[in-house]
Amino acid sequence: MKHIIILGDGMADHPVKRLGDKTLLQYANTPYMDLLAKQGRSGMLNTIPEGFLPGSEVANTAILGYDLNKVYEGRGPLEAASIEYDMQPDDLALRCNIIEIEDECIKNHHGGHLTTEEGDMLIQFLNDKLGNEQIKFITGIQYRHLLVIKGGNKHITCAPPHDHPNEEWKSLLVQPEEGYHMKDDHRMSPQATANLLNELIVKSQTLLANHPFNLHRKAKANSIWPWSGGYRPSMSTLMQLYPEIKSGSVISAVDLIRGIGHYAGLDVIKVNGTTGLADTNYEGKVKAAIEALEKQDFVYLHIEASDEAGHDGDLDLKLKTIENLDTRVIKPLYETISKWQEPVCIALLPDHPTPVEIRTHVKEPVPFVIWHPNILPDNVSTYDEVSCREGGYGMLSLQQFMETFMKIQ
């Protein structure tokens, strides 16, 4: 039995009054998601461990069966792995967004949806002006980049910018972790690390405000925002955790998902034209997933678009991304895979909800469905946050999902 997980990032939502108090999954036209539900078995999954924020790096790592208390080091090291930056033992790697600040508040977490070429130009500029032997800015994708501090201390508190739209930025500056007692004498203190990062934020605002790129652009990419830092993680591969997996691949436009896949021992497949937005190359991802499944036995197919639409509070766009996932991803995958002689097990789920009326991740269970040709269906006939609560799998938590999924042989 081969296995594929289709992950619609941030796809789950809350009931919306404009939609007759339906969630977006309930309202959207999703015949193939519903087909999987009718022919498969559904349930709900808690993806966020106690003590962790509902970030995609946490939820996707947990979905793949890892104990976050043992392996979590933040987004920064995952994105470093994705862009093939070889972290050294004394490195602190942080995700470095380029964001937009307006009227002293965080307007958005993406600087007006930068292209990778635009982001690279700004990051190279900042590295020339602010980088040195201790500080290095490294290009990632679009607005998502990497900041490495030699000797930096991870015991700091950073605010994820997508969790704080329209909030005053100065109140969200980096702070030392409360209650932490210095142990690593070879590293900076948490206070010194926080001071350095806050200094870089302020300096970046002066530099970017006067950059020609921003002078005639309606949306301004006018500040860096470092967060989710950590050291090089130590993770077993999926092949070590689950002997059923002999080989596998991860397909995503997002660096942190590629980084998780790298440490999990998966081949990282990069597809031309993938953007992480609603205009991503859905067909290219499907083609890559089918080709990978023909040769391997596990694929993790990650689609980011719904999460970005949720963060922007764009109801119509998020509905479109959900329907695109249904017709442009699930339909061709299902129609191809269901005809194969060797059976394939499909799982569909989000990593967390990103409600359009809140515009940030929330720590709530997500609906999932598992389908394969010989599964005994339950009584669920539609895929959404309400129907799946009545599914045959009930409520699962963290590693239970991957354990359940991989037992299907």
Short mmCIF file of C-alpha atoms in Angstrom, two decimals, residues 202-383:
data_model
loop_
_atom_site.label_atom_id
_atom_site.label_comp_id
_atom_site.label_asym_id
_atom_site.label_seq_id
_atom_site.Cartn_x
_atom_site.Cartn_y
_atom_site.Cartn_z
CA VAL A 202 14.60 49.37 13.77
CA LYS A 203 17.57 49.78 11.43
CA SER A 204 15.82 47.79 8.70
CA GLN A 205 12.87 50.17 8.80
CA THR A 206 15.07 53.17 8.11
CA LEU A 207 16.91 51.38 5.31
CA LEU A 208 13.82 49.92 3.63
CA ALA A 209 11.78 53.11 3.87
CA ASN A 210 14.30 54.82 1.60
CA HIS A 211 14.86 51.92 -0.77
CA PRO A 212 13.82 52.74 -4.37
CA PHE A 213 11.65 49.61 -4.43
CA ASN A 214 9.31 51.12 -1.83
CA LEU A 215 9.23 54.72 -3.04
CA HIS A 216 6.67 54.21 -5.82
CA ARG A 217 4.94 51.06 -4.58
CA LYS A 218 1.50 51.16 -2.97
CA ALA A 219 2.24 48.27 -0.59
CA LYS A 220 5.42 48.83 1.40
CA ALA A 221 7.93 46.11 2.28
CA ASN A 222 9.37 48.27 5.02
CA SER A 223 10.51 46.14 7.95
CA ILE A 224 12.07 42.83 8.80
CA TRP A 225 10.43 40.69 11.48
CA PRO A 226 12.56 37.85 12.91
CA TRP A 227 10.82 35.07 14.85
CA SER A 228 10.69 31.32 15.60
CA GLY A 229 14.42 30.84 16.09
CA GLY A 230 16.27 27.70 17.09
CA TYR A 231 19.36 25.57 16.80
CA ARG A 232 20.01 22.68 14.43
CA PRO A 233 17.35 19.99 15.24
CA SER A 234 17.95 16.30 15.79
CA MET A 235 15.20 14.22 14.16
CA SER A 236 14.82 10.57 13.22
CA THR A 237 13.72 9.99 9.65
CA LEU A 238 10.21 8.80 8.85
CA MET A 239 11.80 5.57 7.61
CA GLN A 240 13.21 5.02 11.10
CA LEU A 241 9.90 5.85 12.78
CA TYR A 242 7.71 3.90 10.36
CA PRO A 243 9.31 0.83 8.75
CA GLU A 244 6.40 0.74 6.28
CA ILE A 245 7.96 3.77 4.58
CA LYS A 246 10.92 2.79 2.44
CA SER A 247 11.16 6.05 0.48
CA GLY A 248 9.15 9.23 0.10
CA SER A 249 8.93 12.83 -1.05
CA VAL A 250 7.62 16.20 0.09
CA ILE A 251 6.13 18.68 -2.38
CA SER A 252 5.57 22.25 -1.22
CA ALA A 253 6.19 25.88 -2.16
CA VAL A 254 6.99 26.68 1.48
CA ASP A 255 10.52 26.52 2.86
CA LEU A 256 9.59 25.35 6.32
CA ILE A 257 7.64 22.36 4.95
CA ARG A 258 10.57 21.46 2.73
CA GLY A 259 12.80 21.74 5.79
CA ILE A 260 10.62 19.36 7.78
CA GLY A 261 10.76 16.97 4.83
CA HIS A 262 14.55 17.26 4.66
CA TYR A 263 15.01 16.29 8.31
CA ALA A 264 12.36 13.58 7.92
CA GLY A 265 14.47 11.93 5.21
CA LEU A 266 12.12 12.73 2.34
CA ASP A 267 13.18 13.83 -1.12
CA VAL A 268 12.35 17.51 -1.58
CA ILE A 269 10.62 18.05 -4.93
CA LYS A 270 10.52 21.64 -6.19
CA VAL A 271 7.90 22.34 -8.85
CA ASN A 272 8.23 25.31 -11.20
CA GLY A 273 5.51 27.90 -10.82
CA THR A 274 4.59 27.11 -7.21
CA THR A 275 3.99 30.31 -5.28
CA GLY A 276 2.26 29.39 -2.02
CA LEU A 277 -0.65 31.56 -3.19
CA ALA A 278 -3.90 31.08 -5.10
CA ASP A 279 -2.03 31.32 -8.41
CA THR A 280 0.24 28.37 -7.63
CA ASN A 281 0.93 25.60 -10.14
CA TYR A 282 -1.62 23.05 -8.95
CA GLU A 283 -1.26 20.88 -12.05
CA GLY A 284 2.51 20.76 -11.72
CA LYS A 285 2.23 19.64 -8.11
CA VAL A 286 -0.22 16.89 -9.04
CA LYS A 287 2.04 15.67 -11.82
CA ALA A 288 5.01 15.61 -9.45
CA ALA A 289 3.01 13.75 -6.79
CA ILE A 290 1.87 11.06 -9.24
CA GLU A 291 5.39 10.59 -10.59
CA ALA A 292 6.78 10.34 -7.05
CA LEU A 293 4.14 7.78 -6.02
CA GLU A 294 4.97 5.65 -9.06
CA LYS A 295 8.51 5.22 -7.72
CA GLN A 296 8.10 5.66 -3.96
CA ASP A 297 5.62 4.65 -1.31
CA PHE A 298 4.97 7.94 0.57
CA VAL A 299 4.22 11.50 -0.55
CA TYR A 300 3.46 14.61 1.52
CA LEU A 301 1.70 17.09 -0.77
CA HIS A 302 1.37 20.51 0.87
CA ILE A 303 -0.81 23.30 -0.56
CA GLU A 304 -0.38 26.71 1.11
CA ALA A 305 -2.94 28.91 -0.69
CA SER A 306 -5.87 28.72 1.77
CA ASP A 307 -3.69 29.79 4.68
CA GLU A 308 -2.50 32.93 2.90
CA ALA A 309 -6.07 33.85 1.92
CA GLY A 310 -7.14 33.34 5.53
CA HIS A 311 -4.38 35.62 6.81
CA ASP A 312 -5.48 38.29 4.36
CA GLY A 313 -9.11 37.96 5.52
CA ASP A 314 -10.20 37.34 1.93
CA LEU A 315 -13.34 35.22 2.09
CA ASP A 316 -13.91 34.89 -1.66
CA LEU A 317 -10.29 34.02 -2.33
CA LYS A 318 -10.19 31.40 0.41
CA LEU A 319 -13.33 29.79 -1.01
CA LYS A 320 -11.63 29.75 -4.41
CA THR A 321 -8.49 28.10 -2.99
CA ILE A 322 -10.57 25.36 -1.36
CA GLU A 323 -12.44 24.69 -4.61
CA ASN A 324 -9.14 24.72 -6.54
CA LEU A 325 -7.75 22.12 -4.17
CA ASP A 326 -10.82 19.99 -4.84
CA THR A 327 -10.97 20.22 -8.64
CA ARG A 328 -7.32 20.79 -9.56
CA VAL A 329 -5.61 18.52 -7.02
CA ILE A 330 -7.88 15.93 -5.47
CA LYS A 331 -9.89 15.18 -8.62
CA PRO A 332 -6.93 14.32 -10.90
CA LEU A 333 -5.11 12.49 -8.10
CA TYR A 334 -8.15 10.42 -7.21
CA GLU A 335 -9.02 9.63 -10.83
CA THR A 336 -5.47 8.48 -11.51
CA ILE A 337 -4.67 6.65 -8.29
CA SER A 338 -8.00 4.80 -8.04
CA LYS A 339 -7.17 2.99 -11.30
CA TRP A 340 -3.77 1.71 -10.19
CA GLN A 341 -3.26 -1.97 -9.58
CA GLU A 342 -1.27 -1.27 -6.42
CA PRO A 343 -3.64 0.42 -3.94
CA VAL A 344 -2.93 3.90 -2.61
CA CYS A 345 -4.17 5.27 0.70
CA ILE A 346 -5.14 8.98 0.62
CA ALA A 347 -5.43 11.27 3.64
CA LEU A 348 -6.83 14.80 3.38
CA LEU A 349 -6.64 17.39 6.14
CA PRO A 350 -5.53 20.92 7.09
CA ASP A 351 -2.81 21.54 9.66
CA HIS A 352 -4.82 24.13 11.63
CA PRO A 353 -7.72 26.52 11.02
CA THR A 354 -6.94 30.02 9.73
CA PRO A 355 -10.36 31.70 10.03
CA VAL A 356 -10.88 34.59 7.61
CA GLU A 357 -12.62 36.72 10.22
CA ILE A 358 -9.74 36.33 12.69
CA ARG A 359 -6.87 36.25 10.15
CA THR A 360 -4.63 34.11 12.32
CA HIS A 361 -4.10 30.48 13.25
CA VAL A 362 -6.23 29.02 16.05
CA LYS A 363 -5.60 25.98 18.22
CA GLU A 364 -8.60 23.81 17.36
CA PRO A 365 -9.11 20.27 16.02
CA VAL A 366 -9.15 19.85 12.24
CA PRO A 367 -11.23 17.47 10.09
CA PHE A 368 -9.53 14.61 8.28
CA VAL A 369 -10.56 11.82 5.95
CA ILE A 370 -8.71 8.62 5.01
CA TRP A 371 -9.58 6.74 1.83
CA HIS A 372 -8.33 3.58 0.16
CA PRO A 373 -10.09 1.12 -2.18
CA ASN A 374 -10.90 -1.47 0.48
CA ILE A 375 -11.71 0.74 3.46
CA LEU A 376 -15.00 0.23 5.31
CA PRO A 377 -16.82 3.59 5.01
CA ASP A 378 -18.48 5.29 7.95
CA ASN A 379 -21.68 7.35 7.76
CA VAL A 380 -20.04 10.70 6.91
CA SER A 381 -21.01 11.98 3.45
CA THR A 382 -19.42 15.46 3.33
CA TYR A 383 -15.99 16.72 4.26
#
